[in-house]
PDB file of C-alpha atoms in Angstrom:
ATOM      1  CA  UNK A   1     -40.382 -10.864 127.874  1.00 51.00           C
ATOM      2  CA  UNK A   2     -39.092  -8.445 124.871  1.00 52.00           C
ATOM      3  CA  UNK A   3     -36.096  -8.348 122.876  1.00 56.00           C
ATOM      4  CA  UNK A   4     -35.070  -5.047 121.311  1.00 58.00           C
ATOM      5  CA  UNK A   5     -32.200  -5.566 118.052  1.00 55.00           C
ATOM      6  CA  UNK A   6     -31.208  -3.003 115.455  1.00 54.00           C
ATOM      7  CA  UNK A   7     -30.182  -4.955 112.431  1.00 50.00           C
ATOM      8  CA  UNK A   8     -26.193  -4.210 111.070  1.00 50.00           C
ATOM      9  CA  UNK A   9     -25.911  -1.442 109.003  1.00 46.00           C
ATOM     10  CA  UNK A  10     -23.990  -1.682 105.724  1.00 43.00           C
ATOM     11  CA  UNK A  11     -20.386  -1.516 105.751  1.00 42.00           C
ATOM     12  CA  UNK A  12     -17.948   1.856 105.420  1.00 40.00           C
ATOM     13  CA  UNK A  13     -14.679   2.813 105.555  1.00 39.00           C
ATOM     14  CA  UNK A  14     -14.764   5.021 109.003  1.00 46.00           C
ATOM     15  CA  UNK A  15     -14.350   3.504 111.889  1.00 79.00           C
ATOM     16  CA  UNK A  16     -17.645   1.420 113.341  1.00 87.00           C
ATOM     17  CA  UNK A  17     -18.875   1.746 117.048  1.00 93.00           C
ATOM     18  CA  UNK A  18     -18.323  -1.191 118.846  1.00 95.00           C
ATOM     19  CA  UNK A  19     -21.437  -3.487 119.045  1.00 96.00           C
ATOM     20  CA  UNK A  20     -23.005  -3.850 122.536  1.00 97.00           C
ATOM     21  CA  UNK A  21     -26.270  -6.331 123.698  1.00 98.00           C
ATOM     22  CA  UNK A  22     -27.596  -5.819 126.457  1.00 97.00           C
ATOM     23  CA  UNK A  23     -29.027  -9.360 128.559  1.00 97.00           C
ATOM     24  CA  UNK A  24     -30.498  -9.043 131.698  1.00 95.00           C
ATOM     25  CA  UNK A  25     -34.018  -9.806 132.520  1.00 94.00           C
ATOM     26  CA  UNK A  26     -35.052  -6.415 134.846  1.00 93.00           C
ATOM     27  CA  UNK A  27     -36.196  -3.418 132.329  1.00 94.00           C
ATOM     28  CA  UNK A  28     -34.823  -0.793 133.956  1.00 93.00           C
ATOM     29  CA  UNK A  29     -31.296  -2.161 134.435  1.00 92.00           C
ATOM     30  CA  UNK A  30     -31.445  -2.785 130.936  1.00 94.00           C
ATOM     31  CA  UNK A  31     -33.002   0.976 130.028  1.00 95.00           C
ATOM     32  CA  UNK A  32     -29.890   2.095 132.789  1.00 93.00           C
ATOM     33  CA  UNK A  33     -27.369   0.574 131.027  1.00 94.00           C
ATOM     34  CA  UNK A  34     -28.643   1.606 127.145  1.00 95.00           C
ATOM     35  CA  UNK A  35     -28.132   5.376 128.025  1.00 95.00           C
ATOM     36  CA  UNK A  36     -24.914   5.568 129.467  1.00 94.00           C
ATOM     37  CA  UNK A  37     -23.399   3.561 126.740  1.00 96.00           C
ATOM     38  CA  UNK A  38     -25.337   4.915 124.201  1.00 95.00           C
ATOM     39  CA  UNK A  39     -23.703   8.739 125.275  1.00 94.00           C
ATOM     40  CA  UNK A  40     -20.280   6.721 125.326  1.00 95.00           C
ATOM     41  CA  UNK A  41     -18.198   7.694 121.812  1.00 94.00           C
ATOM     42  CA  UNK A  42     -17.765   4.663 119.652  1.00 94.00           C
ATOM     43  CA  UNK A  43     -20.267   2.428 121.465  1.00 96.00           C
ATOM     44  CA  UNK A  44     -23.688   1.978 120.684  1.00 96.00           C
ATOM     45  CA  UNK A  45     -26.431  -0.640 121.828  1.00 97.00           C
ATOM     46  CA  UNK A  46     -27.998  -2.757 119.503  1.00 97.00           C
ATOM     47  CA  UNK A  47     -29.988  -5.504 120.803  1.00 97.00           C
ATOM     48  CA  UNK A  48     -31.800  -6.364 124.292  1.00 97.00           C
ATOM     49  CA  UNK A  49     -32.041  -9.912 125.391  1.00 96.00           C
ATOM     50  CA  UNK A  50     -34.175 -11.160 129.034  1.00 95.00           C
ATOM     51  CA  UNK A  51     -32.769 -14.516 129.172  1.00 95.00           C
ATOM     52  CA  UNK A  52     -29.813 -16.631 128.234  1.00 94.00           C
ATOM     53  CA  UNK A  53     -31.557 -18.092 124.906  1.00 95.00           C
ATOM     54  CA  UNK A  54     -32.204 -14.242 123.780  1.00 96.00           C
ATOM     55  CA  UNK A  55     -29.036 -13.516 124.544  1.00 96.00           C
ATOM     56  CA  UNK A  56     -27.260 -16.017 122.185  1.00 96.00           C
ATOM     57  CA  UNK A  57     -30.176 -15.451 119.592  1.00 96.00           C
ATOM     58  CA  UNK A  58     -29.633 -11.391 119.501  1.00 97.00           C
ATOM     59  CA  UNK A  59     -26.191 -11.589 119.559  1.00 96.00           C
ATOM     60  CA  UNK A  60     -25.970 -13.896 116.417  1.00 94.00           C
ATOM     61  CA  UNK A  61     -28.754 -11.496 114.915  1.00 95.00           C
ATOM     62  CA  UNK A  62     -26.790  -8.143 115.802  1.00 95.00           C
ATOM     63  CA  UNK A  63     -23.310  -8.984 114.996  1.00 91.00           C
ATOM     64  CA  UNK A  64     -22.476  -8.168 118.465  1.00 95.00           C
ATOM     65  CA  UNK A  65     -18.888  -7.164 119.231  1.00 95.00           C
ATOM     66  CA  UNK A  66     -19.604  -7.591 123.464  1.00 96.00           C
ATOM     67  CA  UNK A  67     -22.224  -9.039 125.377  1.00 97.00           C
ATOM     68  CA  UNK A  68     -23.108  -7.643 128.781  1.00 96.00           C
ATOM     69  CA  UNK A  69     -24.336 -10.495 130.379  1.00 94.00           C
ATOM     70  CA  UNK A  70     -26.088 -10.853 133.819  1.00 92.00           C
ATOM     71  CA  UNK A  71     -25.656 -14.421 135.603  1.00 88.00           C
ATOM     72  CA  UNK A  72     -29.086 -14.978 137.180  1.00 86.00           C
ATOM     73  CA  UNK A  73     -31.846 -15.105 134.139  1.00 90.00           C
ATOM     74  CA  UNK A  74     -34.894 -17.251 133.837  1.00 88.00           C
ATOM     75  CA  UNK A  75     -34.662 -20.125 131.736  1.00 86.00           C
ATOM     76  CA  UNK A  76     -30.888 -20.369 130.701  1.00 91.00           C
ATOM     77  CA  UNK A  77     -28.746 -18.374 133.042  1.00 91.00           C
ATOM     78  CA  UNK A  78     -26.253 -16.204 132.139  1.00 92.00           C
ATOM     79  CA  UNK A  79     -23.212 -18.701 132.417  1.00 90.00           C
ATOM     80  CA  UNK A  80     -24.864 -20.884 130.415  1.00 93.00           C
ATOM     81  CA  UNK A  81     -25.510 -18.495 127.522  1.00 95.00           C
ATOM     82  CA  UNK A  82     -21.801 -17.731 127.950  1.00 93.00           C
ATOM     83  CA  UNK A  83     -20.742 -21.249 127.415  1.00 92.00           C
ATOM     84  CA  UNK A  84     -22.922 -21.588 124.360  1.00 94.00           C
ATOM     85  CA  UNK A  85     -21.754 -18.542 122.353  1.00 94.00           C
ATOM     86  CA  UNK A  86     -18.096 -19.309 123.753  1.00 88.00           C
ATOM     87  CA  UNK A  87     -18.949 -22.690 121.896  1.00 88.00           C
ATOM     88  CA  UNK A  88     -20.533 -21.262 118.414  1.00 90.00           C
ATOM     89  CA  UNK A  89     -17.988 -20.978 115.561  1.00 87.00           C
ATOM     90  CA  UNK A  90     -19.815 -18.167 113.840  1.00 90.00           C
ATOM     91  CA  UNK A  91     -19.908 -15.992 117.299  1.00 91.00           C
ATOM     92  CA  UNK A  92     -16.425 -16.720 117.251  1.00 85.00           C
ATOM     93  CA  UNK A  93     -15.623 -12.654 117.663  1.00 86.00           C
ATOM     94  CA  UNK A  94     -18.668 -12.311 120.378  1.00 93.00           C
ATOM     95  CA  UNK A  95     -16.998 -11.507 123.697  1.00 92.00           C
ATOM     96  CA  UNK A  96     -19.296 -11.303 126.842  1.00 92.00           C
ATOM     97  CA  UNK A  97     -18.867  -9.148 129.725  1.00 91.00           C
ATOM     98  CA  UNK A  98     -20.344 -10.672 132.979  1.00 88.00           C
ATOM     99  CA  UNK A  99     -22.056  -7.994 135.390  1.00 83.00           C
ATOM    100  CA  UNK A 100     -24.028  -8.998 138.198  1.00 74.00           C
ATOM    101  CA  UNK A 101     -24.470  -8.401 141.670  1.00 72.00           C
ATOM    102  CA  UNK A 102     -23.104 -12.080 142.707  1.00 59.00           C
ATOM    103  CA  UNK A 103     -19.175 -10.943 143.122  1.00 55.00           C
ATOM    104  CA  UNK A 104     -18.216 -14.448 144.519  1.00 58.00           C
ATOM    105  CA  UNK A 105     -15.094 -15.718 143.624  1.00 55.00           C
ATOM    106  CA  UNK A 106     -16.739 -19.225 142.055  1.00 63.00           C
ATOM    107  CA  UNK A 107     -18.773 -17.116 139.943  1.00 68.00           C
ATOM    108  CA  UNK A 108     -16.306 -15.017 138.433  1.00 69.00           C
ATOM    109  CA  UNK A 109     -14.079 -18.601 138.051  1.00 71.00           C
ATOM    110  CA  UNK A 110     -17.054 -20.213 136.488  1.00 76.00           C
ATOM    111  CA  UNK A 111     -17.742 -17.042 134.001  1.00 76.00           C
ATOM    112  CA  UNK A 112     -13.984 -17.072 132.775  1.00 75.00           C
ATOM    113  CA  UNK A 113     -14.550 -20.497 132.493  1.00 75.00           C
ATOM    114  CA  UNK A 114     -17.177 -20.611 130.579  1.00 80.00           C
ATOM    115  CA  UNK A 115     -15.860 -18.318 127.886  1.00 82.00           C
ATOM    116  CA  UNK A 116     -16.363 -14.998 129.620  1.00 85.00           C
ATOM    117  CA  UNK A 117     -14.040 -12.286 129.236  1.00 83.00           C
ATOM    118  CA  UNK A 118     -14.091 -10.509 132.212  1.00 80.00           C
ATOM    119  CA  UNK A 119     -16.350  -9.444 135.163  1.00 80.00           C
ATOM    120  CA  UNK A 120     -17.844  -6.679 136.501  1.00 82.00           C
ATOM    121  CA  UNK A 121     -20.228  -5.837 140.070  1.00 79.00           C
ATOM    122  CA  UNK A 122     -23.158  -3.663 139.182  1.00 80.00           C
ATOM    123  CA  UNK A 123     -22.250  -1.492 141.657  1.00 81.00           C
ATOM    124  CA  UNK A 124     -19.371   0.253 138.814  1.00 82.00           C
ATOM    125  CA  UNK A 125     -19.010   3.518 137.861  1.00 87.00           C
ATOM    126  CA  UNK A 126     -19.869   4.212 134.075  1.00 90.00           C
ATOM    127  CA  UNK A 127     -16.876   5.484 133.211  1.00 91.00           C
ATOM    128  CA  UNK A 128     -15.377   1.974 134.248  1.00 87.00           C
ATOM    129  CA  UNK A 129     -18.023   0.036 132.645  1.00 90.00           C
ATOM    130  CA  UNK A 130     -17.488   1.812 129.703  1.00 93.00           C
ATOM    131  CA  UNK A 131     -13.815   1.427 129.732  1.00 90.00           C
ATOM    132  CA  UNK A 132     -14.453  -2.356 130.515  1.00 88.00           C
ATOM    133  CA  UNK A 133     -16.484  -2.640 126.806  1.00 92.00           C
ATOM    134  CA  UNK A 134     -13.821  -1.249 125.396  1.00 91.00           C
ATOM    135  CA  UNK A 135     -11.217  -3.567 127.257  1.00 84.00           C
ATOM    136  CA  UNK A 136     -12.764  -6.465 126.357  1.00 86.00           C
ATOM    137  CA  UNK A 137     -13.911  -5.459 122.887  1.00 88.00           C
ATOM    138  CA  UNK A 138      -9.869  -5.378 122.139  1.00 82.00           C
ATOM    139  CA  UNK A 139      -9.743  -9.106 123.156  1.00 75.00           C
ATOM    140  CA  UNK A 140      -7.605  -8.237 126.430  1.00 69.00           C
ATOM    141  CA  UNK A 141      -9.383  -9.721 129.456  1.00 66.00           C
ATOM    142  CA  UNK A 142     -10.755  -7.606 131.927  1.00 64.00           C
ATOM    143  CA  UNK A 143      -9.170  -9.152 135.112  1.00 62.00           C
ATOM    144  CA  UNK A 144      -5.721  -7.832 135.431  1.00 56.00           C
ATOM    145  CA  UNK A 145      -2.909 -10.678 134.962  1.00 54.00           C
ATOM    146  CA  UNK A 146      -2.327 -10.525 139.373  1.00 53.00           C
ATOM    147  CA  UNK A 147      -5.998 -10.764 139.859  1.00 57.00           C
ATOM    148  CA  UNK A 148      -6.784 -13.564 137.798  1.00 57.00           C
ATOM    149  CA  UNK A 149      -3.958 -15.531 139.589  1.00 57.00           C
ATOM    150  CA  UNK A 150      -4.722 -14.658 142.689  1.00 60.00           C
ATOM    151  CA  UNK A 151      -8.771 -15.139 141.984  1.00 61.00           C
ATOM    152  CA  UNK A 152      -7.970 -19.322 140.723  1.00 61.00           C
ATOM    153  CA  UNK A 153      -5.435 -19.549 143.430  1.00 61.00           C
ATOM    154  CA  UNK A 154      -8.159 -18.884 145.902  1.00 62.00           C
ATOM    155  CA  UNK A 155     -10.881 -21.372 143.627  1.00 58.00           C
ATOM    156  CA  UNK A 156      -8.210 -24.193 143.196  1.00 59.00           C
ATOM    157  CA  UNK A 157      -6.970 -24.237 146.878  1.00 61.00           C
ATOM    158  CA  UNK A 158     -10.860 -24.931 147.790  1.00 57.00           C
ATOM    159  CA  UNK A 159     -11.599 -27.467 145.162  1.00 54.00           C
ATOM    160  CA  UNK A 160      -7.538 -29.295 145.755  1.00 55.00           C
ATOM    161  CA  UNK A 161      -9.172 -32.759 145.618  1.00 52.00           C
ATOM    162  CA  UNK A 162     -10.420 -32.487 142.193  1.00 55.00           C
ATOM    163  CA  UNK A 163      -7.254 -33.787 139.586  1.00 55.00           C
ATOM    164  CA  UNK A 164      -5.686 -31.476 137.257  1.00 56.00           C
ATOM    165  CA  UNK A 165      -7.413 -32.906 133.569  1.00 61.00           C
ATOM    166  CA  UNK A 166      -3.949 -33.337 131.163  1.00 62.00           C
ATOM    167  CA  UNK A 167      -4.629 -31.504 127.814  1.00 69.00           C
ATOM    168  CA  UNK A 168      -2.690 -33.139 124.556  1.00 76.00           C
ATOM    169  CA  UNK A 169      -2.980 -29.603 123.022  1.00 76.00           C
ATOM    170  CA  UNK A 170      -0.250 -28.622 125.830  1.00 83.00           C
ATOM    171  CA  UNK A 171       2.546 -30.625 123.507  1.00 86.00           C
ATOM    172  CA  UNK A 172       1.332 -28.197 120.206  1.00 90.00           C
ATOM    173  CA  UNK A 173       3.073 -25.620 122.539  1.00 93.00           C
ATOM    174  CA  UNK A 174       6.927 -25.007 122.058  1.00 95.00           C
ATOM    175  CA  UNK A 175       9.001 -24.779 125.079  1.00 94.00           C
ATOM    176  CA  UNK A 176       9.164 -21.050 124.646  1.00 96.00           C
ATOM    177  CA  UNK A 177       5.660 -20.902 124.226  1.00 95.00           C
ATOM    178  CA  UNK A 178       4.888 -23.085 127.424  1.00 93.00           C
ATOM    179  CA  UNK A 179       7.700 -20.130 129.426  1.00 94.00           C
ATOM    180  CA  UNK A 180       5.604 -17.663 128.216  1.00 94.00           C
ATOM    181  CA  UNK A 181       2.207 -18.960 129.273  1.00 92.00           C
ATOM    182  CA  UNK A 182       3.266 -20.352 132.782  1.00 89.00           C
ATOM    183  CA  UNK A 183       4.661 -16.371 133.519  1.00 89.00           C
ATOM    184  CA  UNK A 184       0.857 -15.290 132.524  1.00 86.00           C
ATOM    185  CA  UNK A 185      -0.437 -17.351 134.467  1.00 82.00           C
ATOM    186  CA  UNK A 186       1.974 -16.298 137.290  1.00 79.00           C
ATOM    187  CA  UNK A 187      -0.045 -12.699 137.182  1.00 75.00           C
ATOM    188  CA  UNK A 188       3.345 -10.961 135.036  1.00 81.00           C
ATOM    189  CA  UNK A 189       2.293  -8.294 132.225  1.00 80.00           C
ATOM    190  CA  UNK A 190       3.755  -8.467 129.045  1.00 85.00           C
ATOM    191  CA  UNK A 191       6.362  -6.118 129.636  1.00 86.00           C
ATOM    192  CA  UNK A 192       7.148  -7.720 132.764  1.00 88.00           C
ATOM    193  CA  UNK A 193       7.586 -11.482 130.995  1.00 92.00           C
ATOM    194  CA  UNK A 194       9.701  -9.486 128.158  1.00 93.00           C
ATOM    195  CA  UNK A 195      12.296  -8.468 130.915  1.00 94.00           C
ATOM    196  CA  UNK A 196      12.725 -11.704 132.570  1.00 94.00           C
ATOM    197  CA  UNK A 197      12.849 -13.483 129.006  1.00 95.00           C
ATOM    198  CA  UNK A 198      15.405 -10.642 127.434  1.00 94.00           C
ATOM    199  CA  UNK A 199      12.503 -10.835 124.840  1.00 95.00           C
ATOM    200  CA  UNK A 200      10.880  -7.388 122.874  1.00 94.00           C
ATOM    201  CA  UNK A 201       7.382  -7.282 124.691  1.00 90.00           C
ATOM    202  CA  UNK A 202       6.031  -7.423 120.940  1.00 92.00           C
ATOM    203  CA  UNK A 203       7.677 -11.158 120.904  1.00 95.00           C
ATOM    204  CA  UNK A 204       6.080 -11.869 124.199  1.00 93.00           C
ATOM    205  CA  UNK A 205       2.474 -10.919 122.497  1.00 90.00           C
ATOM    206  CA  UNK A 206       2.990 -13.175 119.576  1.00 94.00           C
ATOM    207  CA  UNK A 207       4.061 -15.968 121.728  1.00 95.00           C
ATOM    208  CA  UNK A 208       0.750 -15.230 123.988  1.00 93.00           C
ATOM    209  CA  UNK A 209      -1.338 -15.077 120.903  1.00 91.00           C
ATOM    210  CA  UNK A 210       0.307 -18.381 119.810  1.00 94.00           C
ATOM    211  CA  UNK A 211      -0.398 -19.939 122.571  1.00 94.00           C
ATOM    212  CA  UNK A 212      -4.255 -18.872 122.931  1.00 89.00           C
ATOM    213  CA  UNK A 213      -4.552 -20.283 118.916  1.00 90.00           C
ATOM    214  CA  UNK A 214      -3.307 -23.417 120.102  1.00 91.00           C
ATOM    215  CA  UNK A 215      -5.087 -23.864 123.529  1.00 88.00           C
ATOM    216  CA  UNK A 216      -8.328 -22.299 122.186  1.00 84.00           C
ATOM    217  CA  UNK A 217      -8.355 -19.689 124.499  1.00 82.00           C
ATOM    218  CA  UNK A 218     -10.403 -16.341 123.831  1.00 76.00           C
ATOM    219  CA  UNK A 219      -8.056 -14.265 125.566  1.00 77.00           C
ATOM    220  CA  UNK A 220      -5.791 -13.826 128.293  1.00 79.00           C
ATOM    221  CA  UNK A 221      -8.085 -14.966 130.917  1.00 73.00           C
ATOM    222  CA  UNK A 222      -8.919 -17.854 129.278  1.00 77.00           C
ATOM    223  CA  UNK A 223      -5.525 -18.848 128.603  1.00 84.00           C
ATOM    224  CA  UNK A 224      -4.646 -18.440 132.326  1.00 80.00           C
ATOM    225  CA  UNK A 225      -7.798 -20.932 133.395  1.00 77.00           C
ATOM    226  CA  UNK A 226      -6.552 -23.174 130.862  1.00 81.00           C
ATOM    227  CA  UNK A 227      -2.755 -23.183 132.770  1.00 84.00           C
ATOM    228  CA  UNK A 228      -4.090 -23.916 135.840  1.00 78.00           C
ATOM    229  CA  UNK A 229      -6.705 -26.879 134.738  1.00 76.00           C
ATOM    230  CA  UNK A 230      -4.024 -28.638 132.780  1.00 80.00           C
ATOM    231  CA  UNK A 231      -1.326 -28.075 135.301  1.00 78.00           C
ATOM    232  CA  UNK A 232       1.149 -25.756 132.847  1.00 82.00           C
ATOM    233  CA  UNK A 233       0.872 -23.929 136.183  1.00 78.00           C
ATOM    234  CA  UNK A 234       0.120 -24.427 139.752  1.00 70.00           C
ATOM    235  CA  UNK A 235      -0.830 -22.146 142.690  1.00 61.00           C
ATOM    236  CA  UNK A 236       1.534 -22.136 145.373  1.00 54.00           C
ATOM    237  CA  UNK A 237       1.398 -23.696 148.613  1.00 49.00           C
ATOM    238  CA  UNK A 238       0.905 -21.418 151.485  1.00 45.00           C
ATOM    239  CA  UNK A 239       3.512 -21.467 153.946  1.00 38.00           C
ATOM    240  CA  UNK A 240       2.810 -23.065 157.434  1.00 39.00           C
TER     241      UNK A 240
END
C-alpha cells in the first residue's frame, strides 16, 4: 500500500486550483485518473490514498477540496470513509465524489447518504469527470434535482416497510423554507421553484441554503435524502 500527498502551498491572492485526492486501491486507475486531471485547468492532484483510512488521513493532510472516492477498498470501504469525513468538523469543506464500477441504485442511495456528493461509473468520459470535480467542488450535487428523485423513489418503494425517522430539526424550518425544500425534493431546479413560488430564483437559493444550515445537509443531494427520510416529502404511489 502507498500514499502519495503534496503538502498545501502557502496562500496568494490568484485564484487556487481546486484540491483533488485520489482513493482507490488499483495503481493504475489511480496513475489514470492523476493525468487527466492533472492536464485539466484549475485542478490539480495532491494526495493518493488505497483504502478508506488513507483516504480520510490524506484528505485532512492535503486540505482537499474533493475526494474521488472508489466504494470497494480493503479495510474501510469507500462508503465508510465517506461517512467519516462527512462526520469530521474540520473536513467540513471536503466533498467526495463516488466513482466506481458498482452503478446500483442502493449504492448511489447509500453514497448520498453517507455524505457523498454525487456519483459517477468509471466508465465516464474525462471531460465529464472533470466537469463533475468542478460540480461538486461548487457545493452543487452532482445528481441532477429529477434524478435524485427519481433514484430514492426507486430505493424507498423497495425498502416501504421501513418507517420514515421524524427529525425535530424539521420545526427550525419556516413554512417557506419547508415549500422550498419539498419542491427540491420533487426534482424542480431553482428557477423552476422561483416560478411556481413568484419568488427571484436568488430567494429560492437562500431559502435552499437555509434550509441545508438547518438540516445539516452538504448540499442539494443531501438535503433531498434528508426530505424523503423525515417525510418533508414522499414518493408517489404508482398508479394501478
Amino acid at each position: 500500500m502507498s500514499t502519495r500527498t503534496t503538502p498545501p502551498s502557502p496562500g496568494s491572492t490568484t485564484t487556487e486550483p481546486t484540491r483533488v485526492v485520489l482513493a482507490d486501491d488499483q495503481d493504475l486507475v489511480r496513475e489514470g485518473l492523476r493525468l487527466m486531471i492533472d492536464r485539466a485547468p484549475l485542478l490539480t492532484v495532491v494526495g493518493e490514498a488505497a483504502t478508506g483510512h488513507d483516504a480520510v488521513r490524506v484528505a485532512r493532510e492535503t486540505r482537499a477540496d474533493v475526494v474521488l472516492m472508489d466504494i470497494r477498498m480493503p479495510g474501510l470501504d469507500g462508503l465508510a470513509a465517506t461517512r467519516r469525513i462527512a462526520a469530521d468538523d474540520s473536513l467540513a469543506g471536503v466533498r467526495v465524489l463516488i466513482l466506481t464500477t458498482f452503478e446500483v441504485d442502493d449504492y448511489v442511495f447509500e453514497a448520498l447518504r453517507s455524505g457523498a456528493s454525487g456519483f459517477l461509473g468509471k466508465g465516464a468520459r474525462p471531460e465529464v469527470l472533470i466537469d463533475a470535480i468542478r460540480t461538486v467542488a461548487r457545493g452543487d450535487a452532482l445528481l441532477s434535482p429529477s434524478a435524485t428523485r427519481g433514484l430514492i423513489t426507486r430505493f424507498l418503494r423497495l425498502h416501504d416497510s421501513e418507517p420514515v425517522r421524524a427529525s425535530p430539526l424539521l420545526a427550525s424550518l419556516t413554512d417557506r423554507e419547508r415549500e422550498v425544500t419539498a419542491l427540491v425534493a420533487d426534482g424542480m431546479s431553482n428557477t423552476e421553484i422561483a416560478r411556481q413560488l413568484t419568488l427571484s430564483p436568488l430567494t429560492v437559493k437562500t431559502h435552499v441554503n437555509h434550509a441545508m444550515t438547518k438540516l445539516g445537509a452538504r448540499d442539494r443531494a443531501q438535503l433531498v435524502v434528508l426530505a424523503y427520510q423525515t417525510g418533508l416529502a414522499r414518493p408517489p404511489r404508482p398508479r394501478p
